[in-house]
Amino acid sequence: MKREIYAYRCRKCGHLHYPYRMVCAGCGDNEHNEFDPEPLPRAGTLLTFTKLYALPGDFEVPTLGLGIVELENGIRITGQLHIDDPSSGMKVIGEVEIVRSEEYEEYYGMVFCEA
Amino acid sequence: MRDVYAIGIGITSFTRLEFPLSEIAAYPVMMALKDAGIKEIDHLYVANMGGARVNHQTGLASAVVDTLSLTPAGAEVIENGPASGASAIKQGFLAVASGMHDVVAVTGAERMREVNSIEATEFVATLTHPLAEYIYGVTLPSLAGMFTRAYMEKYGVTSRHLAMVAVKNQNNALLNEFAHIHQAITVEGILDSPEALTNNPFIADPLRFFDCCPVSDGGASVILATREVAEKTGRPLVRLAGIGQATDTHCVHEREEPTDLLAVRRAAAQSFKMAGVGPLDVGVAELHDAFTILEIVESEEVGFFKKGEGHLALERGETQIGGKIPINPSGGLKGRGHPVGATGVAQAYEIVLQLRGEAGKRQVADPKIGFTCNFGGFGNNVVCLTFAREN
Amino acid sequence: MSVDLEKILRPIDHEMPPFPPKYMTIASGEEMVIRQVTRDEIPDILIHVAPLMSVERDFYDVVAARVYAELLAYYRHRMQDEYVLVAQIDGELCAVVNGRRVDGDTGMSLHTLALRRGLRIGAHAFAAKMEYHMDILGHKEVLIVAESPIGFRRWMIEYNLEKRFEIPHELGGPPSYALTSEIFERARGTLVIGRRPVPDALLEKAMEAILPPSDPPTPPEDLLAATRSKYDPTGTALILQRWMQQEKEEK
């Protein structure tokens, strides 16, 4: 199964949101709150990043790369980085993978590599 | 609306406190009541973020009001993340200004050292967006790290500027007997020496150990009252003249300009407008330096300096205790410590102390207007307060 | 007869090359010396370790009690192949680390006790210990366990130590972790720090005397204050101290 992360497009004004919100930030119309899910594109540009050394307790790795990526449709997303030497402005490509496991729960999110 | 005055202040040491959370919250109220010379209040607001999660205590306000034998006064907890303190002050202000109450106590308290620093960081990380941030392992330091990198690349802020903030605030904290960190550091030791990487390791690159505030326990309290009550205390009159609050997107990645802190800009502008003053009237400020970069950026967003020039003012020493606009004479979150629910009230404590001229060795020269910026989430809920000395 | 018994009881130490002293600039800008101490100096250290046995926080009590025992055993010849390093600033004792040689290839890391906090002195002292095992004693691996969650995070996870769970560690018998020479080489930049030789004046000051720590961790002012209301319940330690001081002065 190919997993996707979805953005949400307002049926009234077409504004695209990620993550989901209940009322459209574009038209603010609360008469209807219907959105169409739309898979996020995978390619984008790294805006900024960090290498985290002080990790939450359930991560058993020494460091974690995190970054904010602007995807090709203009939507921005926070994700994990599997990039040895990242730099701002670099082209990246994402994949949906397990990003965190807590006991029996597994969470999927976007993991970016160098494009 | 009626005018509202800060008539009494109290604080605990910010450190590791081996006492129940309810007592950490109650103690500064007791001190503040003593300070104001009163024994009764109409209502108590308790700012706290982690009682339920970290200390397994809910209904904290009821415990505190009873600990202080102030029943049957009304009491409630205000939770607004790390901005809980200023939010609680705002609620106290509204109660007095509206005419509903004449005297209210606001206290902020947190006991985070009951758990280890990994759990404490994780508790604060629950502020982040559950699905779009938290699951990735995003913590507040990591958001600050990404923000810092963007800021450095855009405005030429360097690690040296960040280190200068750390050194300044830890030096100020040496003059504050209630501060958590009583340890002088030098730019040489944390940045230039061949051993700097061990002395000051990376936490969230480019942020390092000494760029991050400590995890602290502590409590602080302010008593708010009408002018009539304030005049009876015979103390310098300090008016809570302006309050501003603004929110921003929950996810940091959704901000249009990644280097802006719009909620700070808007909350500060509102607060100044309500007080009828401008940023350049401010004589002393307490900004929310949970990370050193934030002191620099907030000093710009609130209007002390132009955007992108805060680090230059820092270089010129303008934010030192003797400078043009002293920032964080208490040591700030960096030096005084950051018990999340208490911080906003502790900032107000410092400003009232400074405006009264009672700050001792760290007294700023005759300030008339004082300002606080209490920053919740990573800038998604910001409360700014403006205080004015009246006589 | 008793002399003969002592011959049996007293372990025979292997030849171990000494740790060459080094120095470093710490966060406060001060210069710190890390050096090996001789048996004769152990009593001077023990008096500063003893008070920490009653500090019931961050595992100071457990670590101090065990360090005390290990140092005493070294002093009285009841531990084989042990070494003790100290970190000093202007003579002041800032950290004690110890360990032992298990055999020609393996070292056993015992304790890291920091007496000044907030300056990452423990990290420097621990690193010196690893350098001693790997670079000077020529060990292939050092067995390590942590007694506190922070220690576990810092060593086991940050350095990604290898599991040697089949070997019970000498500190209470839990499964061991190992710093291998490969991990050590990878982390050389953070584990081999400091400069040599130590300038004469600095070393002389350090050798002259082991001075007491200026601000050691202390037990809470009053362990039972939380459940009693003597003086005041939440005692800002400082205010409490001041009041108690005032009372004393008034008397």
PDB file of C-alpha atoms in Angstrom, chain C residues 29-229:
ATOM      1  CA  GLY C  29      36.655  30.598  31.209  1.00  0.00           C
ATOM      2  CA  GLU C  30      38.595  28.980  34.071  1.00  0.00           C
ATOM      3  CA  GLU C  31      41.309  26.418  33.445  1.00  0.00           C
ATOM      4  CA  MET C  32      40.759  22.922  34.727  1.00  0.00           C
ATOM      5  CA  VAL C  33      43.416  20.261  35.241  1.00  0.00           C
ATOM      6  CA  ILE C  34      42.642  16.540  35.017  1.00  0.00           C
ATOM      7  CA  ARG C  35      45.293  14.319  36.582  1.00  0.00           C
ATOM      8  CA  GLN C  36      45.744  10.948  38.150  1.00  0.00           C
ATOM      9  CA  VAL C  37      46.019  10.798  41.938  1.00  0.00           C
ATOM     10  CA  THR C  38      48.164   8.471  43.984  1.00  0.00           C
ATOM     11  CA  ARG C  39      46.993   6.315  46.874  1.00  0.00           C
ATOM     12  CA  ASP C  40      48.349   8.872  49.336  1.00  0.00           C
ATOM     13  CA  GLU C  41      45.904  11.484  48.124  1.00  0.00           C
ATOM     14  CA  ILE C  42      42.777   9.334  48.526  1.00  0.00           C
ATOM     15  CA  PRO C  43      41.954  10.479  52.092  1.00  0.00           C
ATOM     16  CA  ASP C  44      41.976  14.084  50.855  1.00  0.00           C
ATOM     17  CA  ILE C  45      39.274  13.158  48.348  1.00  0.00           C
ATOM     18  CA  LEU C  46      37.176  10.965  50.634  1.00  0.00           C
ATOM     19  CA  ILE C  47      36.327  13.818  52.985  1.00  0.00           C
ATOM     20  CA  HIS C  48      34.677  15.661  50.088  1.00  0.00           C
ATOM     21  CA  VAL C  49      32.836  12.602  48.798  1.00  0.00           C
ATOM     22  CA  ALA C  50      31.325  11.628  52.136  1.00  0.00           C
ATOM     23  CA  PRO C  51      28.828  14.533  52.459  1.00  0.00           C
ATOM     24  CA  LEU C  52      27.315  13.692  49.068  1.00  0.00           C
ATOM     25  CA  MET C  53      26.104  10.356  50.380  1.00  0.00           C
ATOM     26  CA  SER C  54      23.176  12.189  51.944  1.00  0.00           C
ATOM     27  CA  VAL C  55      22.187  14.088  48.796  1.00  0.00           C
ATOM     28  CA  GLU C  56      19.086  12.223  47.723  1.00  0.00           C
ATOM     29  CA  ARG C  57      18.828  13.630  44.250  1.00  0.00           C
ATOM     30  CA  ASP C  58      20.151  12.769  40.831  1.00  0.00           C
ATOM     31  CA  PHE C  59      21.561   9.548  42.326  1.00  0.00           C
ATOM     32  CA  TYR C  60      24.277  11.478  44.170  1.00  0.00           C
ATOM     33  CA  ASP C  61      23.737   9.315  47.252  1.00  0.00           C
ATOM     34  CA  VAL C  62      24.261   6.016  45.431  1.00  0.00           C
ATOM     35  CA  VAL C  63      27.158   7.278  43.344  1.00  0.00           C
ATOM     36  CA  ALA C  64      28.913   8.953  46.287  1.00  0.00           C
ATOM     37  CA  ALA C  65      28.525   5.901  48.523  1.00  0.00           C
ATOM     38  CA  ARG C  66      29.968   3.635  45.846  1.00  0.00           C
ATOM     39  CA  VAL C  67      32.777   6.033  44.934  1.00  0.00           C
ATOM     40  CA  TYR C  68      33.635   6.249  48.609  1.00  0.00           C
ATOM     41  CA  ALA C  69      33.786   2.487  48.875  1.00  0.00           C
ATOM     42  CA  GLU C  70      35.833   2.106  45.698  1.00  0.00           C
ATOM     43  CA  LEU C  71      38.317   4.787  46.703  1.00  0.00           C
ATOM     44  CA  LEU C  72      38.652   3.361  50.175  1.00  0.00           C
ATOM     45  CA  ALA C  73      39.200  -0.104  48.728  1.00  0.00           C
ATOM     46  CA  TYR C  74      41.908   1.328  46.491  1.00  0.00           C
ATOM     47  CA  TYR C  75      43.539   3.062  49.440  1.00  0.00           C
ATOM     48  CA  ARG C  76      43.424  -0.050  51.605  1.00  0.00           C
ATOM     49  CA  HIS C  77      44.508  -2.382  48.803  1.00  0.00           C
ATOM     50  CA  ARG C  78      41.229  -4.209  48.406  1.00  0.00           C
ATOM     51  CA  MET C  79      40.570  -3.516  44.731  1.00  0.00           C
ATOM     52  CA  GLN C  80      42.789  -4.687  41.939  1.00  0.00           C
ATOM     53  CA  ASP C  81      44.094  -2.491  39.132  1.00  0.00           C
ATOM     54  CA  GLU C  82      42.053   0.583  40.005  1.00  0.00           C
ATOM     55  CA  TYR C  83      42.948   4.127  39.009  1.00  0.00           C
ATOM     56  CA  VAL C  84      41.474   7.462  40.079  1.00  0.00           C
ATOM     57  CA  LEU C  85      41.512  10.722  38.135  1.00  0.00           C
ATOM     58  CA  VAL C  86      40.471  14.086  39.524  1.00  0.00           C
ATOM     59  CA  ALA C  87      39.498  17.363  37.897  1.00  0.00           C
ATOM     60  CA  GLN C  88      40.633  20.500  39.699  1.00  0.00           C
ATOM     61  CA  ILE C  89      40.179  24.218  39.160  1.00  0.00           C
ATOM     62  CA  ASP C  90      42.731  26.239  41.134  1.00  0.00           C
ATOM     63  CA  GLY C  91      43.243  23.192  43.291  1.00  0.00           C
ATOM     64  CA  GLU C  92      39.508  22.893  43.988  1.00  0.00           C
ATOM     65  CA  LEU C  93      38.128  19.367  43.571  1.00  0.00           C
ATOM     66  CA  CYS C  94      35.528  19.447  40.767  1.00  0.00           C
ATOM     67  CA  ALA C  95      35.169  15.836  39.696  1.00  0.00           C
ATOM     68  CA  VAL C  96      36.331  12.349  40.579  1.00  0.00           C
ATOM     69  CA  VAL C  97      36.346   9.519  38.055  1.00  0.00           C
ATOM     70  CA  ASN C  98      37.590   5.993  38.491  1.00  0.00           C
ATOM     71  CA  GLY C  99      37.766   2.654  36.769  1.00  0.00           C
ATOM     72  CA  ARG C 100      39.872  -0.451  36.576  1.00  0.00           C
ATOM     73  CA  ARG C 101      41.797  -2.651  34.238  1.00  0.00           C
ATOM     74  CA  VAL C 102      40.062  -5.983  33.756  1.00  0.00           C
ATOM     75  CA  ASP C 103      42.729  -7.424  31.478  1.00  0.00           C
ATOM     76  CA  GLY C 104      45.025  -6.265  28.700  1.00  0.00           C
ATOM     77  CA  ASP C 105      42.095  -5.709  26.343  1.00  0.00           C
ATOM     78  CA  THR C 106      39.259  -4.641  28.586  1.00  0.00           C
ATOM     79  CA  GLY C 107      38.591  -1.810  30.983  1.00  0.00           C
ATOM     80  CA  MET C 108      35.775  -1.369  33.482  1.00  0.00           C
ATOM     81  CA  SER C 109      34.465   2.142  33.885  1.00  0.00           C
ATOM     82  CA  LEU C 110      33.323   2.714  37.445  1.00  0.00           C
ATOM     83  CA  HIS C 111      32.078   6.206  38.390  1.00  0.00           C
ATOM     84  CA  THR C 112      31.940   9.818  37.351  1.00  0.00           C
ATOM     85  CA  LEU C 113      31.160  12.176  40.211  1.00  0.00           C
ATOM     86  CA  ALA C 114      30.890  15.901  39.483  1.00  0.00           C
ATOM     87  CA  LEU C 115      31.168  18.267  42.438  1.00  0.00           C
ATOM     88  CA  ARG C 116      30.535  21.459  40.502  1.00  0.00           C
ATOM     89  CA  ARG C 117      27.449  21.555  38.351  1.00  0.00           C
ATOM     90  CA  GLY C 118      26.273  23.468  35.341  1.00  0.00           C
ATOM     91  CA  LEU C 119      29.638  23.571  33.586  1.00  0.00           C
ATOM     92  CA  ARG C 120      29.697  20.098  32.011  1.00  0.00           C
ATOM     93  CA  ILE C 121      32.669  19.091  34.113  1.00  0.00           C
ATOM     94  CA  GLY C 122      31.384  15.512  34.283  1.00  0.00           C
ATOM     95  CA  ALA C 123      31.584  15.265  30.497  1.00  0.00           C
ATOM     96  CA  HIS C 124      35.238  16.317  30.541  1.00  0.00           C
ATOM     97  CA  ALA C 125      36.095  13.895  33.338  1.00  0.00           C
ATOM     98  CA  PHE C 126      34.300  10.971  31.701  1.00  0.00           C
ATOM     99  CA  ALA C 127      36.055  11.676  28.420  1.00  0.00           C
ATOM    100  CA  ALA C 128      39.450  11.673  30.152  1.00  0.00           C
ATOM    101  CA  LYS C 129      38.673   8.265  31.585  1.00  0.00           C
ATOM    102  CA  MET C 130      37.846   6.872  28.155  1.00  0.00           C
ATOM    103  CA  GLU C 131      41.039   8.349  26.745  1.00  0.00           C
ATOM    104  CA  TYR C 132      43.022   6.673  29.525  1.00  0.00           C
ATOM    105  CA  HIS C 133      41.547   3.258  28.773  1.00  0.00           C
ATOM    106  CA  MET C 134      41.810   3.395  25.007  1.00  0.00           C
ATOM    107  CA  ASP C 135      44.841   5.515  24.205  1.00  0.00           C
ATOM    108  CA  ILE C 136      47.047   4.925  27.228  1.00  0.00           C
ATOM    109  CA  LEU C 137      46.162   1.479  28.572  1.00  0.00           C
ATOM    110  CA  GLY C 138      45.529   0.262  25.028  1.00  0.00           C
ATOM    111  CA  HIS C 139      42.206  -1.364  25.808  1.00  0.00           C
ATOM    112  CA  LYS C 140      39.982  -2.606  22.998  1.00  0.00           C
ATOM    113  CA  GLU C 141      36.816  -1.865  24.898  1.00  0.00           C
ATOM    114  CA  VAL C 142      35.512  -0.305  28.096  1.00  0.00           C
ATOM    115  CA  LEU C 143      32.505  -1.751  29.899  1.00  0.00           C
ATOM    116  CA  ILE C 144      30.037   0.865  31.069  1.00  0.00           C
ATOM    117  CA  VAL C 145      26.701   1.086  32.856  1.00  0.00           C
ATOM    118  CA  ALA C 146      24.655   4.080  33.902  1.00  0.00           C
ATOM    119  CA  GLU C 147      22.988   4.560  37.261  1.00  0.00           C
ATOM    120  CA  SER C 148      20.855   7.550  36.263  1.00  0.00           C
ATOM    121  CA  PRO C 149      18.531   8.159  33.277  1.00  0.00           C
ATOM    122  CA  ILE C 150      20.657  11.118  32.209  1.00  0.00           C
ATOM    123  CA  GLY C 151      23.805   9.018  32.257  1.00  0.00           C
ATOM    124  CA  PHE C 152      22.068   6.392  30.166  1.00  0.00           C
ATOM    125  CA  ARG C 153      20.961   8.940  27.605  1.00  0.00           C
ATOM    126  CA  ARG C 154      24.384  10.558  27.491  1.00  0.00           C
ATOM    127  CA  TRP C 155      26.573   7.481  27.116  1.00  0.00           C
ATOM    128  CA  MET C 156      24.510   4.567  25.898  1.00  0.00           C
ATOM    129  CA  ILE C 157      22.441   6.404  23.317  1.00  0.00           C
ATOM    130  CA  GLU C 158      24.556   9.409  22.342  1.00  0.00           C
ATOM    131  CA  TYR C 159      27.608   7.255  21.717  1.00  0.00           C
ATOM    132  CA  ASN C 160      25.534   4.310  20.541  1.00  0.00           C
ATOM    133  CA  LEU C 161      27.432   1.901  22.788  1.00  0.00           C
ATOM    134  CA  GLU C 162      27.387  -1.782  21.930  1.00  0.00           C
ATOM    135  CA  LYS C 163      25.525  -4.249  24.111  1.00  0.00           C
ATOM    136  CA  ARG C 164      27.589  -6.725  26.134  1.00  0.00           C
ATOM    137  CA  PHE C 165      24.615  -8.005  28.028  1.00  0.00           C
ATOM    138  CA  GLU C 166      26.277 -11.357  28.670  1.00  0.00           C
ATOM    139  CA  ILE C 167      28.768  -9.578  30.963  1.00  0.00           C
ATOM    140  CA  PRO C 168      27.385  -8.428  34.316  1.00  0.00           C
ATOM    141  CA  HIS C 169      28.940  -5.059  35.143  1.00  0.00           C
ATOM    142  CA  GLU C 170      30.843  -4.732  38.386  1.00  0.00           C
ATOM    143  CA  LEU C 171      28.510  -1.937  39.478  1.00  0.00           C
ATOM    144  CA  GLY C 172      25.734  -4.065  40.900  1.00  0.00           C
ATOM    145  CA  GLY C 173      25.692  -6.680  38.194  1.00  0.00           C
ATOM    146  CA  PRO C 174      23.448  -5.190  35.499  1.00  0.00           C
ATOM    147  CA  PRO C 175      24.090  -5.990  31.809  1.00  0.00           C
ATOM    148  CA  SER C 176      27.066  -4.071  30.431  1.00  0.00           C
ATOM    149  CA  TYR C 177      27.447  -1.753  27.487  1.00  0.00           C
ATOM    150  CA  ALA C 178      30.768  -1.356  25.733  1.00  0.00           C
ATOM    151  CA  LEU C 179      32.640   1.545  24.242  1.00  0.00           C
ATOM    152  CA  THR C 180      34.605  -0.184  21.506  1.00  0.00           C
ATOM    153  CA  SER C 181      37.729   1.160  19.860  1.00  0.00           C
ATOM    154  CA  GLU C 182      35.666   1.741  16.725  1.00  0.00           C
ATOM    155  CA  ILE C 183      33.121   3.902  18.572  1.00  0.00           C
ATOM    156  CA  PHE C 184      35.972   5.643  20.347  1.00  0.00           C
ATOM    157  CA  GLU C 185      37.701   6.527  17.084  1.00  0.00           C
ATOM    158  CA  ARG C 186      34.428   7.854  15.695  1.00  0.00           C
ATOM    159  CA  ALA C 187      33.906  10.037  18.752  1.00  0.00           C
ATOM    160  CA  ARG C 188      37.562  10.988  19.165  1.00  0.00           C
ATOM    161  CA  GLY C 189      36.733  14.651  18.574  1.00  0.00           C
ATOM    162  CA  THR C 190      34.516  14.793  21.649  1.00  0.00           C
ATOM    163  CA  LEU C 191      36.303  12.204  23.811  1.00  0.00           C
ATOM    164  CA  VAL C 192      39.927  13.246  23.455  1.00  0.00           C
ATOM    165  CA  ILE C 193      39.850  16.843  24.559  1.00  0.00           C
ATOM    166  CA  GLY C 194      42.138  19.135  26.435  1.00  0.00           C
ATOM    167  CA  ARG C 195      45.765  20.082  26.002  1.00  0.00           C
ATOM    168  CA  ARG C 196      49.179  18.792  27.092  1.00  0.00           C
ATOM    169  CA  PRO C 197      51.533  19.497  28.636  1.00  0.00           C
ATOM    170  CA  VAL C 198      49.919  21.327  31.515  1.00  0.00           C
ATOM    171  CA  PRO C 199      51.739  24.631  32.177  1.00  0.00           C
ATOM    172  CA  ASP C 200      53.953  24.254  35.240  1.00  0.00           C
ATOM    173  CA  ALA C 201      52.142  26.781  37.398  1.00  0.00           C
ATOM    174  CA  LEU C 202      48.755  25.141  36.761  1.00  0.00           C
ATOM    175  CA  LEU C 203      50.053  21.664  37.519  1.00  0.00           C
ATOM    176  CA  GLU C 204      51.879  22.805  40.625  1.00  0.00           C
ATOM    177  CA  LYS C 205      48.717  24.390  41.947  1.00  0.00           C
ATOM    178  CA  ALA C 206      46.787  21.176  41.304  1.00  0.00           C
ATOM    179  CA  MET C 207      49.445  18.961  42.919  1.00  0.00           C
ATOM    180  CA  GLU C 208      49.870  21.223  45.919  1.00  0.00           C
ATOM    181  CA  ALA C 209      46.599  20.269  47.593  1.00  0.00           C
ATOM    182  CA  ILE C 210      43.121  18.970  46.823  1.00  0.00           C
ATOM    183  CA  LEU C 211      40.983  21.861  47.996  1.00  0.00           C
ATOM    184  CA  PRO C 212      37.339  21.445  49.019  1.00  0.00           C
ATOM    185  CA  PRO C 213      34.626  22.000  46.380  1.00  0.00           C
ATOM    186  CA  SER C 214      33.257  25.546  46.601  1.00  0.00           C
ATOM    187  CA  ASP C 215      29.634  24.744  45.803  1.00  0.00           C
ATOM    188  CA  PRO C 216      28.987  21.022  46.124  1.00  0.00           C
ATOM    189  CA  PRO C 217      25.501  19.553  45.731  1.00  0.00           C
ATOM    190  CA  THR C 218      23.771  19.716  49.093  1.00  0.00           C
ATOM    191  CA  PRO C 219      20.788  17.917  50.556  1.00  0.00           C
ATOM    192  CA  PRO C 220      17.518  19.884  50.673  1.00  0.00           C
ATOM    193  CA  GLU C 221      17.423  22.374  53.531  1.00  0.00           C
ATOM    194  CA  ASP C 222      14.899  20.375  55.476  1.00  0.00           C
ATOM    195  CA  LEU C 223      13.801  17.025  54.124  1.00  0.00           C
ATOM    196  CA  LEU C 224      10.576  17.067  56.063  1.00  0.00           C
ATOM    197  CA  ALA C 225       9.704  20.706  55.461  1.00  0.00           C
ATOM    198  CA  ALA C 226       7.095  19.671  52.948  1.00  0.00           C
ATOM    199  CA  THR C 227       5.047  17.889  55.519  1.00  0.00           C
ATOM    200  CA  ARG C 228       5.638  20.221  58.421  1.00  0.00           C
ATOM    201  CA  SER C 229       5.018  23.891  58.713  1.00  0.00           C
TER     202      SER C 229
END
